[in-house]
Coordinates of C-alpha atoms in Angstrom, one line a residue:
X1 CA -8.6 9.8 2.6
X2 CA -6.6 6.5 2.6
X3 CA -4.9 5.6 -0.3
X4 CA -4.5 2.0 -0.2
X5 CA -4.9 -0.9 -2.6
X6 CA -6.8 -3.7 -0.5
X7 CA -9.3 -6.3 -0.1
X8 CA -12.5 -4.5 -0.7
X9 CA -16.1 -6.3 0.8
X10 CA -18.0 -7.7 -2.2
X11 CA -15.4 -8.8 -4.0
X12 CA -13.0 -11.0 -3.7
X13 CA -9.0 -10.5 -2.5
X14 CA -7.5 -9.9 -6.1
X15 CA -10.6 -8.6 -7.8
X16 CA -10.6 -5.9 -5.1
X17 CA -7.3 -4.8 -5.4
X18 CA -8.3 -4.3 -9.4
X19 CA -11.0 -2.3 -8.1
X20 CA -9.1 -0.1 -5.5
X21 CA -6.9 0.7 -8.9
X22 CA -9.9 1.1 -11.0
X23 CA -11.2 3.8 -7.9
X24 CA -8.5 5.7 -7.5
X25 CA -8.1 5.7 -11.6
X26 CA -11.6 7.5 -11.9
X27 CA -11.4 9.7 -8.8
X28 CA -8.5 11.2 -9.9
X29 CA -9.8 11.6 -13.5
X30 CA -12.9 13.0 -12.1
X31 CA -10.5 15.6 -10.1
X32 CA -8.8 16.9 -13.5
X33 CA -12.2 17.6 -15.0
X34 CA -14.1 19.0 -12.0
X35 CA -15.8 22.4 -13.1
X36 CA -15.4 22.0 -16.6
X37 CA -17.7 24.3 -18.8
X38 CA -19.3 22.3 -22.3
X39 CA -16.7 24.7 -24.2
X40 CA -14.0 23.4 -22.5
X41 CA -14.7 19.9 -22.7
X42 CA -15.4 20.6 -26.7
X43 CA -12.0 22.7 -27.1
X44 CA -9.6 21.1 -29.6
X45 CA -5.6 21.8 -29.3
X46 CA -5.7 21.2 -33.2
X47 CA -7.2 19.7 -36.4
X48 CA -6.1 16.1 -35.1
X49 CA -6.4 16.5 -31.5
X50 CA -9.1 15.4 -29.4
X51 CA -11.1 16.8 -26.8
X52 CA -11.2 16.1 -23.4
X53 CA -15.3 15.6 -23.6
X54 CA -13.8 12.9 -25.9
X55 CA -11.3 11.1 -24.2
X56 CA -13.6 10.6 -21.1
X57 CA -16.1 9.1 -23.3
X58 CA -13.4 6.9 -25.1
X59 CA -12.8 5.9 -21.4
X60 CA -16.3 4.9 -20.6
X61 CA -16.6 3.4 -24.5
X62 CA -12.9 1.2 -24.0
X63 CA -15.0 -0.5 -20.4
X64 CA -18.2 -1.0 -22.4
X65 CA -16.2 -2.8 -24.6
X66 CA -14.3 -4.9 -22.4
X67 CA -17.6 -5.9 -20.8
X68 CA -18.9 -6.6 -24.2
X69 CA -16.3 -8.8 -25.4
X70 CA -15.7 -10.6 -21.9
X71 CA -18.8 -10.1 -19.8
X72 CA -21.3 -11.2 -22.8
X73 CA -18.7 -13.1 -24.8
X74 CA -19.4 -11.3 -28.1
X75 CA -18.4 -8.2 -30.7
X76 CA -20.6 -5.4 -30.3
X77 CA -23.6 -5.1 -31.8
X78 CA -24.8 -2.4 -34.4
X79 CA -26.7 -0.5 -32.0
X80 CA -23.7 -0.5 -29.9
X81 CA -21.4 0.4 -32.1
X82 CA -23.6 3.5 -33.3
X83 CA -23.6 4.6 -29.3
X84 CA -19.7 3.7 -28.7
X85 CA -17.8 3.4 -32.3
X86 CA -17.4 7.0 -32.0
X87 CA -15.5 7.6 -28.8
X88 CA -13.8 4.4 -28.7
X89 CA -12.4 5.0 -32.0
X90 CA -11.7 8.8 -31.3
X91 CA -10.1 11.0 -34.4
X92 CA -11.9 12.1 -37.4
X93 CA -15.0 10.3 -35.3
X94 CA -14.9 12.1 -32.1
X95 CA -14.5 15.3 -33.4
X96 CA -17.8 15.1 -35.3
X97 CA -20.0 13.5 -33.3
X98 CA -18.6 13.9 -29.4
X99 CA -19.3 17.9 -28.6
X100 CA -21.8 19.7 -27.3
X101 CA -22.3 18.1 -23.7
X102 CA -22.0 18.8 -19.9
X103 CA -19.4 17.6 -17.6
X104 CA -22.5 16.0 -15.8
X105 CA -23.2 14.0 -19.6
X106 CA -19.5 12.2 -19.2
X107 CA -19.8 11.8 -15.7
X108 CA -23.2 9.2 -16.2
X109 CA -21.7 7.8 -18.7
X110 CA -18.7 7.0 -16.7
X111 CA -20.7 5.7 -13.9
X112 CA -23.1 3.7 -16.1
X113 CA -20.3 2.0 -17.6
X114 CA -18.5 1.0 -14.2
X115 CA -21.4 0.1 -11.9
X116 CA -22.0 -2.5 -14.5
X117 CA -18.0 -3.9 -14.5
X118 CA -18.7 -3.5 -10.6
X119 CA -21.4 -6.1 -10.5
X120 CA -19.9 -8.1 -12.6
X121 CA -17.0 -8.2 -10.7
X122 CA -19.0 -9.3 -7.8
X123 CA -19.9 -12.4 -9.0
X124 CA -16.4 -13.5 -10.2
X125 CA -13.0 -15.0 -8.2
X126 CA -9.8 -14.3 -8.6
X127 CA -9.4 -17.6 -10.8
X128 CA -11.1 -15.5 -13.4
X129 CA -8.8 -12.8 -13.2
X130 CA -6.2 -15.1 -14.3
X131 CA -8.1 -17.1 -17.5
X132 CA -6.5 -17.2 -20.1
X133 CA -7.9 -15.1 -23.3
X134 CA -6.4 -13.7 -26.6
X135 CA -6.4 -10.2 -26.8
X136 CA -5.3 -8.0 -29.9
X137 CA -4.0 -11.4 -31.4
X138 CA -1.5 -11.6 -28.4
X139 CA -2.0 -14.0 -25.3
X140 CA -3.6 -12.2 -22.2
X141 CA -5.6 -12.9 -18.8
X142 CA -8.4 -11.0 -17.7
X143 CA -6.3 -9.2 -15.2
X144 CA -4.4 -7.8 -17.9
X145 CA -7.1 -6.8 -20.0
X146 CA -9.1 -5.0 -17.0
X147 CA -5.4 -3.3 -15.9
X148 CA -5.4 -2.0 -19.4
X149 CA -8.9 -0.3 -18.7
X150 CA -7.5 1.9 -15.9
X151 CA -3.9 2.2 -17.9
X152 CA -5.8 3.4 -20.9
X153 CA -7.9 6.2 -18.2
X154 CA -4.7 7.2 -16.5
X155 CA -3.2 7.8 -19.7
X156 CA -5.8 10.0 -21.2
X157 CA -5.8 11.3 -17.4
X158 CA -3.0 12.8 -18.4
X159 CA -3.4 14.5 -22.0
X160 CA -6.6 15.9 -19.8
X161 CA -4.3 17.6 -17.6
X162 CA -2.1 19.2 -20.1
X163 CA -5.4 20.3 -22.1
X164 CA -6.6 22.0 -18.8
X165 CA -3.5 23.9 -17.8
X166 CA -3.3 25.2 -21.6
X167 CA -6.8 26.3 -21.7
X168 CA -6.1 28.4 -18.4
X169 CA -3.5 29.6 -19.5
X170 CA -5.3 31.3 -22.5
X171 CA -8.8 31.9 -21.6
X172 CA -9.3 33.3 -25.1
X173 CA -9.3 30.3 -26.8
X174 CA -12.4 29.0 -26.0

C-alpha cells in the first residue's frame, strides 16, 4: 500500500489530491469498524452519547448534504431530510431512529454517498475548488467545505476508536 496524496486519473491535479484525502479518510474509517456486530454499532456510552452505527451515518448524511447544497445548489428537500435529518443532526435524533442495522447497512450508505461526490468531482477543475461560497455565515471555497467532509469523518474516526477499545474491554456491556 502507498500512502501518498497525488494526482489521481479522472480528475483533475487539485481535485485528486482532495480525493486521495477523502480515500485514505474512509479506508481508515472502514478499518476501525471492520467486524462490527449490529449490537456494537447500536451500543451507547451514555444517555447523550452517540453510537458508532450513528456517527458513520452522520458521515455519509454531512457528504449528502454538501452535495445537496453545492452539487444541486439547493436546501434539502422533505424527503431528504426524513432520510438524512436524523444522522446529520445526531443526539436525541440518532438515538431513536439510527439502531438496529448491519455494518454492511453503513457501509452502502457510505459508498452511495461518495461514488456520487466522485462523479461529481470528475466533471469539475480545480477553479471550482477555489469558488468562493458562504458557508455557516462565514466566507469559504469549495476546497474548504469538501476538507471539512473528511475532517468531520476523521474526527468521528476517532470517537469510533475509543468506542471500540471500551467495548472490548467489557464484553458485558453489550
Amino acid at each position: 500500500m502507498e500512502f501518498k496524496i497525488e494526482k489521481l486519473r479522472g480528475f483533475s491535479s487539485q481535485i485528486g489530491h482532495l480525493v486521495s484525502q477523502l480515500n485514505y479518510a474512509r479506508k481508515t474509517t472502514l478499518e476501525a469498524v471492520h467486524g462490527l456486530t449490529t449490537s456494537e454499532l447500536d451500543y451507547l456510552m451514555s444517555e447523550e452519547s452517540n453510537s458508532i452505527g450513528s456517527l458513520l451515518l452522520h458521515m455519509a448524511a454531512v457528504e449528502k448534504g454538501f452535495q445537496i447544497e453545492i452539487f444541486d445548489g439547493r436546501k434539502p428537500n422533505e424527503q431528504e431530510m426524513k432520510e438524512w435529518g436524523a444522522p446529520y443532526s445526531l443526539g436525541d435524533m440518532g438515538r431513536t431512529h439510527i439502531k438496529g442495522h448491519s455494518l454492511e447497512f453503513y457501509i452502502s450508505k457510505l459508498e452511495e454517498v461518495r461514488s456520487r461526490t466522485l462523479r461529481e468531482f470528475a466533471t469539475l477543475d480545480d477553479d471550482w475548488l477555489y469558488e468562493n461560497r458562504i458557508w455557516d455565515n462565514n466566507p469559504s471555497n469549495n476546497y474548504f467545505i469538501w476538507f471539512h467532509v473528511f475532517e468531520d469523518e476523521i474526527n468521528h474516526r476517532g470517537q469510533i476508536r475509543v468506542i471500540r477499545k471500551i467495548l472490548s474491554q467489557n464484553s458485558s456491556l453489550i
